[in-house]
XYZ file of C-alpha atoms in Angstrom:
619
model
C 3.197 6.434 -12.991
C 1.438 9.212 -11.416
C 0.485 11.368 -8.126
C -2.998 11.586 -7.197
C -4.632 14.423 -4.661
C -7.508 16.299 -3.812
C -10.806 15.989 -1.779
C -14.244 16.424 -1.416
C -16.242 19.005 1.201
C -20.145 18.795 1.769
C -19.605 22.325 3.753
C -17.886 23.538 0.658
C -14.344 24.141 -1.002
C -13.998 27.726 0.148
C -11.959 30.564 -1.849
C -8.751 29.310 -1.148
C -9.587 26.004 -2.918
C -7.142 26.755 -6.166
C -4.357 27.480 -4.145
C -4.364 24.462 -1.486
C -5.195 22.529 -5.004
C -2.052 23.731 -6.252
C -0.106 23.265 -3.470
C -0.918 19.607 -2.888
C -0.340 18.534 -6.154
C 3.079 20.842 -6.590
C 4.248 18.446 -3.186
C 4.178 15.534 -5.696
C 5.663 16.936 -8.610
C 8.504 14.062 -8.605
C 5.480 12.143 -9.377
C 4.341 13.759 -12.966
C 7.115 15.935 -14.208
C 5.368 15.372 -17.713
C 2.490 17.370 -16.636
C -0.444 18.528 -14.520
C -3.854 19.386 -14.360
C -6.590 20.506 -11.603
C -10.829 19.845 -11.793
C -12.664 21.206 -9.333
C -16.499 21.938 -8.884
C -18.799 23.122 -5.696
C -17.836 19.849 -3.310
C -14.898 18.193 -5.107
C -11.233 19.277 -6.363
C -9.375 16.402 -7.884
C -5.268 16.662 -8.962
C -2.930 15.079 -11.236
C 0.691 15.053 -11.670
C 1.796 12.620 -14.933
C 4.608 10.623 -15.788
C 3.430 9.908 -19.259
C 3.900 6.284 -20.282
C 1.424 5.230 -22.391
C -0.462 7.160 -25.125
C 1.225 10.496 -24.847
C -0.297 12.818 -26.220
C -3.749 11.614 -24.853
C -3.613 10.746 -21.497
C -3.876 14.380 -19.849
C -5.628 14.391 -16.627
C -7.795 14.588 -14.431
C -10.425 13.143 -16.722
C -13.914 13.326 -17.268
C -17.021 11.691 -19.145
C -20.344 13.654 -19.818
C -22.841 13.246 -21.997
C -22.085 15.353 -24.693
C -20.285 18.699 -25.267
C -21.603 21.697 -22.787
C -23.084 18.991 -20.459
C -21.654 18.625 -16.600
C -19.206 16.102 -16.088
C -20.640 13.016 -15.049
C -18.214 11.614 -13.850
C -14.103 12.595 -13.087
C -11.035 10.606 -12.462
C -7.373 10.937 -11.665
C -6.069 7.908 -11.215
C -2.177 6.304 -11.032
C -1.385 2.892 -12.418
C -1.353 0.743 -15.439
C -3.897 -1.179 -16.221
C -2.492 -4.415 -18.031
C -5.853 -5.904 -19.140
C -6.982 -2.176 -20.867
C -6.985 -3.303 -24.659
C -9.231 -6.693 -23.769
C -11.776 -4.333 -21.946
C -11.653 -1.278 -24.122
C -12.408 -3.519 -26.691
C -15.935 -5.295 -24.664
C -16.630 -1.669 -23.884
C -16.724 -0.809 -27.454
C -19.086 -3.713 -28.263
C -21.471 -2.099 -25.174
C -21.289 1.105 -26.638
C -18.782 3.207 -25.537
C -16.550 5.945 -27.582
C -13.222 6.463 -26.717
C -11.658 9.597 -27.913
C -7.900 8.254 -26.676
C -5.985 5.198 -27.142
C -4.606 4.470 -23.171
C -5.753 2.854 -20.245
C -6.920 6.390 -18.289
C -10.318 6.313 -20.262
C -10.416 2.015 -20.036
C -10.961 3.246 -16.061
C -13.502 5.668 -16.814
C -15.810 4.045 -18.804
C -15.609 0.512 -17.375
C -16.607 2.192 -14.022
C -19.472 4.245 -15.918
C -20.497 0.429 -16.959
C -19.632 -1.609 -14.468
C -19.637 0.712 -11.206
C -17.290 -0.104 -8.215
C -17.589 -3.886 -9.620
C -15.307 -3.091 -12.737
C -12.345 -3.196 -10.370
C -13.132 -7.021 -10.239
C -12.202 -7.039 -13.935
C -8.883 -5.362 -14.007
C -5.514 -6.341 -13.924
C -2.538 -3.685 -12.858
C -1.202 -1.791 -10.084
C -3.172 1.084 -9.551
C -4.481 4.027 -7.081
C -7.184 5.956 -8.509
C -10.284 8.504 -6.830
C -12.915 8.850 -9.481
C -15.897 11.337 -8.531
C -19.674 10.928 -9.346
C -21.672 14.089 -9.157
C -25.265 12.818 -9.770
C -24.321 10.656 -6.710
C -22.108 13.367 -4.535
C -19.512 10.150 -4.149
C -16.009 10.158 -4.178
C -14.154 6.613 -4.340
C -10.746 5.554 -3.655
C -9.661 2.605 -5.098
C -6.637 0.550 -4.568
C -4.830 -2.728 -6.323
C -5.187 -5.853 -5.069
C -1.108 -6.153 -3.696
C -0.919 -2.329 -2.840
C 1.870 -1.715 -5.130
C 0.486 1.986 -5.396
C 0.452 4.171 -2.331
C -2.988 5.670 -1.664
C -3.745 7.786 1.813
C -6.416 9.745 3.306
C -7.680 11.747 5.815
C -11.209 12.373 7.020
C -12.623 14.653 9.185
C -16.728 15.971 9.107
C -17.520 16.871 6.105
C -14.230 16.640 4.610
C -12.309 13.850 3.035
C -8.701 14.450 1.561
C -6.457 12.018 -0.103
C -3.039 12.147 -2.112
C -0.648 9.058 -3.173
C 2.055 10.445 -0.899
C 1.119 11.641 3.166
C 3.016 14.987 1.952
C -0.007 15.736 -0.546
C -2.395 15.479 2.382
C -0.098 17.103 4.832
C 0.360 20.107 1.979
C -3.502 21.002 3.015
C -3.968 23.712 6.250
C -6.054 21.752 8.152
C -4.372 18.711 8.465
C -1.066 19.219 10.760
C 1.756 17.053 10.301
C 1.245 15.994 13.811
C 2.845 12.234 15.057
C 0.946 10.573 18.340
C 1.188 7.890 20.284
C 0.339 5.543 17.850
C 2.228 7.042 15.069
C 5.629 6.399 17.291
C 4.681 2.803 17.934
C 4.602 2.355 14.208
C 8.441 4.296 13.484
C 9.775 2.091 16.262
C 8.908 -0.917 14.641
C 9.792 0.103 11.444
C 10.017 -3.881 10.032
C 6.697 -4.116 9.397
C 4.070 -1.793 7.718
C 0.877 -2.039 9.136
C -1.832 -2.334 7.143
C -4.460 0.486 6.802
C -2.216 2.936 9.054
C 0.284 5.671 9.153
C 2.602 7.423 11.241
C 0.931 10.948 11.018
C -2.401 11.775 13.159
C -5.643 11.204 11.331
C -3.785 9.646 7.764
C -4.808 6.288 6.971
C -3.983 4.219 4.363
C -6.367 2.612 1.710
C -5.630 -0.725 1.632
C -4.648 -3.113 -1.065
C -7.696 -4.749 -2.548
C -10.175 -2.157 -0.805
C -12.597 0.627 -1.843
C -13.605 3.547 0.107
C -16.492 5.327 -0.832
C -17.366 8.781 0.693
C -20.644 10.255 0.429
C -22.936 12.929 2.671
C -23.805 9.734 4.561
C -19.911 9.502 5.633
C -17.163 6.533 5.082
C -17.922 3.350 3.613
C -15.154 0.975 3.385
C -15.250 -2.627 1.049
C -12.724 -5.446 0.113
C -13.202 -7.047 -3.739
C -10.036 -8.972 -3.033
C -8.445 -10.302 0.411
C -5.400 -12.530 0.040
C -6.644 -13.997 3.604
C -9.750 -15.402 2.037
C -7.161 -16.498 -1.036
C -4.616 -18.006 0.767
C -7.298 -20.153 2.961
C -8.482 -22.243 -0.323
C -7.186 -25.349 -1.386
C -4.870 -25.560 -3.953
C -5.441 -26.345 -7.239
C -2.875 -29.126 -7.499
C 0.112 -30.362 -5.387
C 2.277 -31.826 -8.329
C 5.130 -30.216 -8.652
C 5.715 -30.193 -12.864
C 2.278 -29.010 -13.133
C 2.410 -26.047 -10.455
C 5.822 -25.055 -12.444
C 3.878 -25.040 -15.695
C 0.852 -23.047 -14.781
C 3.258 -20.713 -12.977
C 5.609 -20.717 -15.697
C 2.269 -19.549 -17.939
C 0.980 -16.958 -15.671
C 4.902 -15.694 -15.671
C 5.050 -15.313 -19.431
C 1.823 -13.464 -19.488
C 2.266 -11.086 -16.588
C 5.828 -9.875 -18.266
C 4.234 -9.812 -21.544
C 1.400 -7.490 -20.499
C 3.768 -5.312 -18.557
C 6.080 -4.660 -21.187
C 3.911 -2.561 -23.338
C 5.079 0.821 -22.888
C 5.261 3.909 -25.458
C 8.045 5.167 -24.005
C 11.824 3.463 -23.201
C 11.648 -0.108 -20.852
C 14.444 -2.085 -19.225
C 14.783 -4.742 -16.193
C 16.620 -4.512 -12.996
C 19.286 -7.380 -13.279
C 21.256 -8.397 -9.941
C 21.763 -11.953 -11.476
C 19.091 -13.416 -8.394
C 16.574 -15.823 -9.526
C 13.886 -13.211 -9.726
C 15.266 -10.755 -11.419
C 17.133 -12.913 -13.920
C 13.897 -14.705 -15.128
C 11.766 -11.608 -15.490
C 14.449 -9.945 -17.732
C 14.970 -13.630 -19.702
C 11.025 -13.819 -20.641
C 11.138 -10.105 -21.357
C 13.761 -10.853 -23.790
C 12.285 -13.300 -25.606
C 9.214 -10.913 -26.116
C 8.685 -9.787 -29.754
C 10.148 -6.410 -30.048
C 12.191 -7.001 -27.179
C 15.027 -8.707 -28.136
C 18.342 -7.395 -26.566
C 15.859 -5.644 -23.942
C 18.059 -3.563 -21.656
C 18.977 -4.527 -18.463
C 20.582 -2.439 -15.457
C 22.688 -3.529 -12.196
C 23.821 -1.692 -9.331
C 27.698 -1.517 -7.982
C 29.405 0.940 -5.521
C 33.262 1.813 -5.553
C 35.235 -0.100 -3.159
C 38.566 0.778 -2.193
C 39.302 -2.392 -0.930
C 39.065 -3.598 -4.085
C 37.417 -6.926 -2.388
C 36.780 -9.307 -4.958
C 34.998 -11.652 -2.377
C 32.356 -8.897 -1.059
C 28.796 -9.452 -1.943
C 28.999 -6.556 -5.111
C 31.794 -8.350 -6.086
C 29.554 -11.456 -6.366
C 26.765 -9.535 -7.602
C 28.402 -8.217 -10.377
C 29.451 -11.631 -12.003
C 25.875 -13.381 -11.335
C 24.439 -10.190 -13.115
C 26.732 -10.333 -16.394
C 26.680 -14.022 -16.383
C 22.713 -13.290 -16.490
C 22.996 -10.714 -18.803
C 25.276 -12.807 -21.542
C 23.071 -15.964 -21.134
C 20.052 -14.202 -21.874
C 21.125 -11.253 -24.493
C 20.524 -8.077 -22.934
C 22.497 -5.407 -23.208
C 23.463 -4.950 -19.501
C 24.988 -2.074 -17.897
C 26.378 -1.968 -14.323
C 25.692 1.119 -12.667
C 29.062 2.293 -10.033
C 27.475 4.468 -7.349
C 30.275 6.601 -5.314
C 30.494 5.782 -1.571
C 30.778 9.564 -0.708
C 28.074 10.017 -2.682
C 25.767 7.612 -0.701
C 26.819 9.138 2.197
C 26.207 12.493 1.627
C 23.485 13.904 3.655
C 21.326 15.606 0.926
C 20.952 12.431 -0.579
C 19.670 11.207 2.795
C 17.755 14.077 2.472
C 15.854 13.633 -0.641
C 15.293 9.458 0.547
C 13.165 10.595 3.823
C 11.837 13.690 2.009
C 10.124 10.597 -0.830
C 9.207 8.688 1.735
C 7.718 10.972 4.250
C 9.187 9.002 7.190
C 12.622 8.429 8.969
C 12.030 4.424 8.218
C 14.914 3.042 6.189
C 17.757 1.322 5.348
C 20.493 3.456 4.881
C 22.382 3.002 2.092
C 19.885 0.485 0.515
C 17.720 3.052 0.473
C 20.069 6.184 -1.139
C 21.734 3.411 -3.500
C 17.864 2.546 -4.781
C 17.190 5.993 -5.216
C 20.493 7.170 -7.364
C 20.076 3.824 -9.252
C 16.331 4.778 -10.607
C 18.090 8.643 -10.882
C 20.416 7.038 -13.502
C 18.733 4.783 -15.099
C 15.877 7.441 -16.140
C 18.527 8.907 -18.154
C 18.446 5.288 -20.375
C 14.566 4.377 -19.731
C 11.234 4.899 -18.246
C 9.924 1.907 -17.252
C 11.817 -0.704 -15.305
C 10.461 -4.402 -14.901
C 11.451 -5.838 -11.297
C 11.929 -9.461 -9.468
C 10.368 -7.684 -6.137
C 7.647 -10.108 -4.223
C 8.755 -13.697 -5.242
C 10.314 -14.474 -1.999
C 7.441 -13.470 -0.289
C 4.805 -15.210 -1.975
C 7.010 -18.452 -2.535
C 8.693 -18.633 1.023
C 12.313 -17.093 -0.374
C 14.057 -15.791 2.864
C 15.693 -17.494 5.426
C 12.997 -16.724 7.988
C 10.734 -19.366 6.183
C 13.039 -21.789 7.079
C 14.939 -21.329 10.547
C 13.244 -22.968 13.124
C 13.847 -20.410 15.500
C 12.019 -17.555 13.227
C 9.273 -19.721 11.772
C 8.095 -21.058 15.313
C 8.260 -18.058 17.312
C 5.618 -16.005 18.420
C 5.372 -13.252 16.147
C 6.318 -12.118 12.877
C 9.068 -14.282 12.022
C 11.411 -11.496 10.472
C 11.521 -9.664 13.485
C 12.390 -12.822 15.958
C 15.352 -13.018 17.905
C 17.414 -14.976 15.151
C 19.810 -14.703 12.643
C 17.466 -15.363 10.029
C 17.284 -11.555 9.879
C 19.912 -10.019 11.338
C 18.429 -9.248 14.466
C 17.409 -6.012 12.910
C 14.585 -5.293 14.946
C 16.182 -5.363 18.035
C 19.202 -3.545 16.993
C 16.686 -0.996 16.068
C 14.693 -1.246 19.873
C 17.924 -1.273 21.159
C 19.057 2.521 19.958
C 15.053 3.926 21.206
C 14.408 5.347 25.030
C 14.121 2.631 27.492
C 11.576 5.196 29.000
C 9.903 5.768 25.792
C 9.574 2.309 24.887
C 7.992 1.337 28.110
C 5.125 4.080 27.531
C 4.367 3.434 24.094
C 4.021 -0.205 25.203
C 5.596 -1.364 22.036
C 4.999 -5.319 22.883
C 1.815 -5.138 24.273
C 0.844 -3.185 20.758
C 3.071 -5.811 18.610
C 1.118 -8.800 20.013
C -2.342 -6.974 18.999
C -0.997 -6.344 15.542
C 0.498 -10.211 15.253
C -2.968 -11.501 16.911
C -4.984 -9.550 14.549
C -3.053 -10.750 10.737
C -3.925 -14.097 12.039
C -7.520 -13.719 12.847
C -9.801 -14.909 10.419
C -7.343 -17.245 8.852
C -9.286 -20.446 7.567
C -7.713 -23.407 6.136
C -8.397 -27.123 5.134
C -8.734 -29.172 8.382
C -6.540 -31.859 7.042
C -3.614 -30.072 6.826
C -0.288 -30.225 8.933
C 1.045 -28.309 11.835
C 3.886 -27.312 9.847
C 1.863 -26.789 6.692
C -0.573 -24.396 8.217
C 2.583 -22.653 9.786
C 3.867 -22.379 6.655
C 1.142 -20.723 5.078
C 0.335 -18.389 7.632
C 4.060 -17.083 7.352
C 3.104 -16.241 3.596
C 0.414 -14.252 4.562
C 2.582 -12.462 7.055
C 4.981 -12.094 4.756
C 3.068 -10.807 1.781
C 0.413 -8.437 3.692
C 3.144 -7.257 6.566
C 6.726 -7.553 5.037
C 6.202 -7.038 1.294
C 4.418 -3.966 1.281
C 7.150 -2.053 2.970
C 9.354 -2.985 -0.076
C 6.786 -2.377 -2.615
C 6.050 1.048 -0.446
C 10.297 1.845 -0.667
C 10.273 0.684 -4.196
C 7.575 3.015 -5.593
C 8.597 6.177 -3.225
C 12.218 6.084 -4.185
C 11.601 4.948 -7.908
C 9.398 7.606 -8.258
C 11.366 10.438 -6.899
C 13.763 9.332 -9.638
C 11.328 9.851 -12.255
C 11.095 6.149 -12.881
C 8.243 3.546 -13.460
C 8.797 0.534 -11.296
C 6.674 -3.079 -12.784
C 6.330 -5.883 -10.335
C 5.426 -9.362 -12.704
C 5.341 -11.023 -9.522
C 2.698 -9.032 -7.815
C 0.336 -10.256 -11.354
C -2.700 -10.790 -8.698
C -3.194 -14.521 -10.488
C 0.284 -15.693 -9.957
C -0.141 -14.869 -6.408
C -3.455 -16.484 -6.352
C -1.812 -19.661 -7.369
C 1.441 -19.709 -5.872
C 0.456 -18.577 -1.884
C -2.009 -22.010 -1.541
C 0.589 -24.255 -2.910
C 2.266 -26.675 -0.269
C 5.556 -26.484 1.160
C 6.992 -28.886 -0.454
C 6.207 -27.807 -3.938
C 7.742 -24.032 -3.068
C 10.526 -26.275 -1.786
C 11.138 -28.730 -4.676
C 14.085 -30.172 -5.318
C 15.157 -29.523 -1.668
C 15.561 -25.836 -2.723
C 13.568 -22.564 -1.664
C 11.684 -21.421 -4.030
C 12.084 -24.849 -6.185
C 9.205 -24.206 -8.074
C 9.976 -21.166 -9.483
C 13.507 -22.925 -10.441
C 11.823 -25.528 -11.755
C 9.512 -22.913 -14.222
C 12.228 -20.955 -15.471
C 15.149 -23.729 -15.736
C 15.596 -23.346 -19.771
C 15.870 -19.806 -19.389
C 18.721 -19.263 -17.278
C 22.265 -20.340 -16.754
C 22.687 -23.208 -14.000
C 24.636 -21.366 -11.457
C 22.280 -18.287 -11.615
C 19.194 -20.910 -11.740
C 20.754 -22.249 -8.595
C 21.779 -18.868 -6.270
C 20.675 -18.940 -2.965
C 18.822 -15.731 -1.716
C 20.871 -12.713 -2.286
C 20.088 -9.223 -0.344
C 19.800 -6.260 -1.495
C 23.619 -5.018 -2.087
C 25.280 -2.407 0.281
C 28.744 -0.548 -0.375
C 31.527 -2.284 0.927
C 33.472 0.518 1.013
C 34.821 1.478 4.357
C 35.114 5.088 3.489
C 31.466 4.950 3.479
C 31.305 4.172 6.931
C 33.766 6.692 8.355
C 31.482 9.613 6.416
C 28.257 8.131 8.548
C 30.285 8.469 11.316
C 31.514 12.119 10.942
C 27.565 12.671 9.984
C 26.836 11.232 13.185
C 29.036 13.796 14.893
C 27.687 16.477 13.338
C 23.972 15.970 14.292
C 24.534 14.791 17.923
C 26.456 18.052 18.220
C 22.872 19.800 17.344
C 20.950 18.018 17.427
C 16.826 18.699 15.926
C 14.093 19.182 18.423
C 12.740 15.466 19.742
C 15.869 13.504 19.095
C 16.939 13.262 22.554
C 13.499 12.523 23.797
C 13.462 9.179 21.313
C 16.801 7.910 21.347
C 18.601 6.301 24.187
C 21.593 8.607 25.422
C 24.234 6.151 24.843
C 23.395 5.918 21.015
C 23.352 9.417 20.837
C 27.223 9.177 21.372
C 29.014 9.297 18.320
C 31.872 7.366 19.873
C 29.887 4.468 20.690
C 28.842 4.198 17.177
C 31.400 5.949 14.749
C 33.108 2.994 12.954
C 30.698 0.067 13.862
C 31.342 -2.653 12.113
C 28.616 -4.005 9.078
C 25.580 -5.642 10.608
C 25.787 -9.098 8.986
C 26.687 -7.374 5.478
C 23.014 -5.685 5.015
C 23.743 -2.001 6.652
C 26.637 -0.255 7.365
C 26.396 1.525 10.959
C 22.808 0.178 11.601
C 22.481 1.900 14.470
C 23.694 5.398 13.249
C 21.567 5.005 9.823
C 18.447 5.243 12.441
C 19.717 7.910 14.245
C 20.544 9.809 11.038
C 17.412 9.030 9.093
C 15.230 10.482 12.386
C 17.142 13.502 12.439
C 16.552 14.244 8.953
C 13.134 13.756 9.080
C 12.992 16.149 12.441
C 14.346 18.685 10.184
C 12.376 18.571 7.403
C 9.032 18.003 8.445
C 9.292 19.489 11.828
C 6.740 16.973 13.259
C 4.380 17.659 16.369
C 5.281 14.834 18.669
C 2.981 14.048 21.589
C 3.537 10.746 24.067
C-alpha cells in the first residue's frame, strides 16, 4: 500500500508549493518507504509515498497519461490500493485501444478512468483511495472503496482543497491548524464508534466508503456509486441455508484467490478463529501457495497461565496451522515492551488520535513490525463478524434491543466499554459537549433511510439493521486501526471478507441462515467445514488477545504516575479528577480480559497525543 497527498488551488499554488509538497508527503513516509515522487502544475500538486507490491520496477508514481511525448498531461493520479479485478480490465482496455507501458494495476486506474470516467469505479474490485486530476476539466477527484478499508481525508476551504490518506498529511500544510472543537471532542469521547464522513480535527472530513468527491472552480460535489444501506434493504437472493454456504463458499475462494497475487513475499494472520483459519486454509490450497506462511501473536507471561486466553490462542492457532499446512510461526511480544511508552508513542503518532485500545493496539503494531521482516503482504479474517452477526452484541437481548448502537449498551455483551470510558471524562465537560443528545442524532441518522421488505419480522428487521450498524459504524474503526498500525509497520494488510460481493450477499441473508446450525456465524461454518479441523470449525468468538502478564500492568501503572505528575496542557480540563489519581487506578484489575487498566490506557493514550500534536482545544 501507499500514502496519498496533495491539493488543488484556483487562487494558485504559491512559491512555497515544493516545500509544503514535500513536507506532506515526508509525514507519511511509513506509508511508501520504497519510494516517492511529487507532480505539480499551476492549480494542482499531487504526492506519493510507495510500498511497492506489485510490478516493481513500474509502478512509480504519481502517474500520468498524455497524448504523446512533449504533450501536457492529461490526466494524473496517485492513488493507494490494489485493484483485484486489474488483469480482466487491462485486458478490455486493450481491446478499446489502450497502450500500457507497465504491467500493474496503477495504469489499470488511469486508463479505465480516461475510458470510463468517474463510472469505471463501478467496475473495480479492491480496496483503494486514489485523487486523479483532469486538467482540460480543472477537476480533482477523490475516490474511495466501497468498505473504506483505505483511509482518505480532506479539507476544503475557498479555493483550496487538500487531501492526504492520513489527517497528519493534511495537518503537515500551514494553513490548516491542528485545531480540535466542539465537535471533534464529542467524537474522542465516544471513541466506539467512527462516524462516518467526520474527524476529530476542525475542517478534516473524511471521504467516505463508496463515495466520490469531485472538486472543480464550481466548488464540492459529493456522489455515492455504492451504499451498503441501499444493499442491505434488498431481498435476498435465497434463504436456504446449503445454497447461501455454497455461493459464499464461491465468492470466498475467489476473493482469496485474487488477493493473493503479490510480487513480493505474502502470509496470513492465524489466531486459530474461524475467520482467520479459513482465509489462510483456501490460501493454501492456491497454486503456488502451498505451505503459505502463516503468523500468530503471543506475549510472555510470567504466570505461566496455561488457562489464559494466549494460552488458548496459541493451541487453536497450531492446531490450525498443522491441519491446513502452513508453516506457522508464533510471534512472543515482551510485556515491558508493550508497555513502554515510545511504543505508545509511535501507535497514536499512526493513528493521529488518542482513540485506542491499549495493548491491542501496541501488540498489532509490533506484530506487523515483525512480520515485515518475513513478508509484505498479510491476508486477514477482519469483517466477518460484522457482516455475518459474529459478536455477542448480535445476540444479547439487552444489546440488540436497546436504543442505540448495540456495542455501546449497558451490557456485558461488550464489556461495558463505553461507559468505563464516559466514566474517566469531566462530568462538566460531558454535560457541555452534550454527548447523548449528539449520540441519539448520530444513532437516528444510520437508521434513516433504511428500507426493507414489508413482510419481514420485528426481530428480522432488528437484525439487519444491527448489520448495518455494525458494518458502517463498528467495522470501520477496525479496518481504520488495522491499516494505520499495519502500515506504520511497513506491512500490507488484505481483508477477503471486505470482497464488496461477499458482503453484498451475506448482509441480506436472514437470521437464521447466519445462525445455522444454532451457531453464530453458521453459515460461514457451514462453507468452510472440509477445510478446517472440528474444534477450530466450532470456536466461539475469540477477541483480540491481550498480555496476561501482570508485570504489564504494574508498568501502566508507574506510566500513569509519571504523567499525572506533569501532566500535558488540556488533560485536566478532560478527565475527571479522580481518574487522574494514579492510586485509584494503578493495579486495576483486567476489564473482562480485553484491556489491561482500561481506564489508565485512556488516560495514557490522551496524554500522548497532547504531547505530540499539541492540539488547539476549544469547548
Amino acid at each position: 500500500m501507499c500514502g496519498i497527498a496533495g491539493w488543488v488551488d484556483f487562487a494558485g499554488l504559491g512559491p512555497e508549493a515544493p516545500t509544503i509538497a514535500a513536507r506532506m508527503n515526508d509525514a507519511q513516509s511509513h506509508r511508501g518507504p520504497d519510494g516517492s515522487g511529487v507532480w505539480s502544475s499551476r492549480h494542482a500538486v499531487l504526492a506519493h509515498r510507495r510500498l511497492a507490491v506489485i510490478d516493481l520496477d513500474g509502478g512509480a508514481q504519481p502517474m500520468a497519461l498524455h497524448a504523446g511525448p512533449g504533450t501536457p498531461d492529461r490526466l494524473v493520479l496517485t492513488y493507494n490500493g490494489e485493484l483485484y479485478n486489474y488483469r480482466e480490465l487491462r485486458t478490455e482496455l486493450i481491446a478499446r485501444g489502450h497502450v500500457f507501458r507497465t504491467v500493474g494495476d496503477t495504469e489499470v486506474v488511469l486508463a479505465a478512468w480516461d475510458q470510463w470516467g468517474p463510472r469505471a469505479v463501478e467496475r473495480f474490485n479492491g480496496i483503494y483511495a486514489f485523487a486523479i486530476w483532469s486538467s482540460a476539466e480543472e477537476t480533482l477527484w477523490l475516490v474511495r472503496d466501497r468498505l473504506g478499508v483505505k483511509p482518505l481525508h480532506y479539507h476544503h476551504e475557498g479555493s483550496r482543497l487538500l487531501f492526504g490518506s492520513e489527517a497528519k498529511a493534511i495537518l503537515a500544510h500551514p494553513a490548516v491548524p491542528t485545531a480540535v472543537d466542539e465537535d471533534g471532542l464529542r467524537q474522542l469521547v465516544l471513541s466506539l464508534v467512527k462516524f462516518p464522513g467526520l474527524n476529530p480535527y476542525r475542517g478534516i472530513s473524511e471521504v467516505l466508503p463508496g463515495q466520490v468527491v469531485a472538486f472543480s472552480r464550481n466548488g464540492v460535489r459529493t456522489t455515492r456509486y455504492w451504499d451498503l444501506k441501499e444493499v442491505i434493504g434488498r431481498r435476498a437472493e435465497t434463504s436456504d441455508v446449503a445454497d447461501s454456504a455454497e455461493r459464499l463458499r464461491a465468492l470466498l475462494d475467489d476473493a482469496v484467490g485474487r488477493q493473493t497475487i503479490s510480487d513480493v513475499p505474502l502470509c496470513t494472520l492465524l489466531s486459530g478463529g474461524l475467520d482467520s483459519s479459513a482465509v489462510t486454509a483456501i490460501a493454501g490450497r492456491l497454486p503456488g501457495h502451498d505451505g503459505v506462511r502463516s503468523f500468530s501473536v503471543d506475549f510472555t507471561d510470567t504466570s505461566d497461565s496455561t488457562g489464559s486466553r494466549s494460552a488458548q490462542d496459541r493451541r487453536y492457532a497450531r492446531d490450525a496451522a498443522d491441519f491446513i499446512g502452513s508453516r506457522h510461526a508464533n510471534i512472543v511480544l515482551d510485556s515491558g515492551l508493550l508497555a513502554d511508552s515510545a511504543v505508545r508513542d509511535a501507535t497514536i503518532r499512526a493513528r493521529d488520535l488518542p482513540n485506542g485500545f491499549g495493548d491491542l493496539d501496541t501488540s498489532l503494531l509490533l506484530l506487523c513490525r515483525e512480520i515485515r521482516r518475513h513478508a509484505t503482504v498479510a491476508l486477514s479474517g477482519e469483517a466477518a463478524d460484522e457482516i455475518l452477526g459474529g459478536y455477542k452484541w448480535f445476540h444479547d437481548p439487552a444489546a440488540v434491543w436497546s436504543d442505540t448502537f448495540p456495542w455501546i449498551a449497558d451490557s456485558p455483551a461488550h464489556g461495558h466499554l463505553h461507559q468505563k470510558v464516559l466514566g474517566t471524562i469531566d462530568p462538566g465537560l460531558l454535560a457541555s459537549l452534550r454527548v447523548d443528545e449528539f449520540l441519539r442524532e448520530q444513532y437516528a441518522d444510520a437508521l434513516d433511510g433504511l428500507v426493507f421488505e414489508e413482510d419481514l419480522t420485528r426481530e428480522e428487521r432488528r437484525h439487519r439493521e444491527i448489520i448495518h450498524l455494525a458494518t458502517s459504524y463498528f467495522l470501520p474503526m477496525l479496518l481504520d486501526r488495522n491499516d494505520r498500525l499495519s502500515m506504520a509497520g511497513g506491512l500490507e494488510v488484505r481483508v477477503p471478507f471486505c470482497d464488496h460481493r461477499i458482503v453484498e450477499h451475506v448482509v441480506r441473508l436472514p437470521q437464521g441462515v447466519h445462525n445455522s446450525g444454532g451457531r453464530e456465524k453458521g453459515v460461514l461454518r457451514t462453507a468452510v467445514r472440509d477445510l478446517l479441523p472440528t474444534n477450530v470449525l466450532e470456536r466461539t468468538k475469540s477477541p483480540y488477545p491481550s498480555t496476561p502478564d501482570p508485570e504489564y500492568s504494574k508498568r501502566i501503572g508507574e506510566h500513569i504516575a509519571e504523567v499525572t505528575a506533569n501532566p500535558p496542557d488540556h488533560l485536566r480540563d478532560i478527565f475527571d479528577r479522580k481518574v487522574l489519581d494514579p492510586h485509584n487506578i494503578a493495579g486495576t484489575a483486567k476489564s473482562d480480559g480485553l484491556v489491561s487498566n482500561y481506564e489508565g490506557e485512556v488516560v495514557l493514550n490522551f496524554a500522548s497525543w497532547l504531547r505530540q500534536y499539541n492540539p488547539s482545544i476549544t469547548t
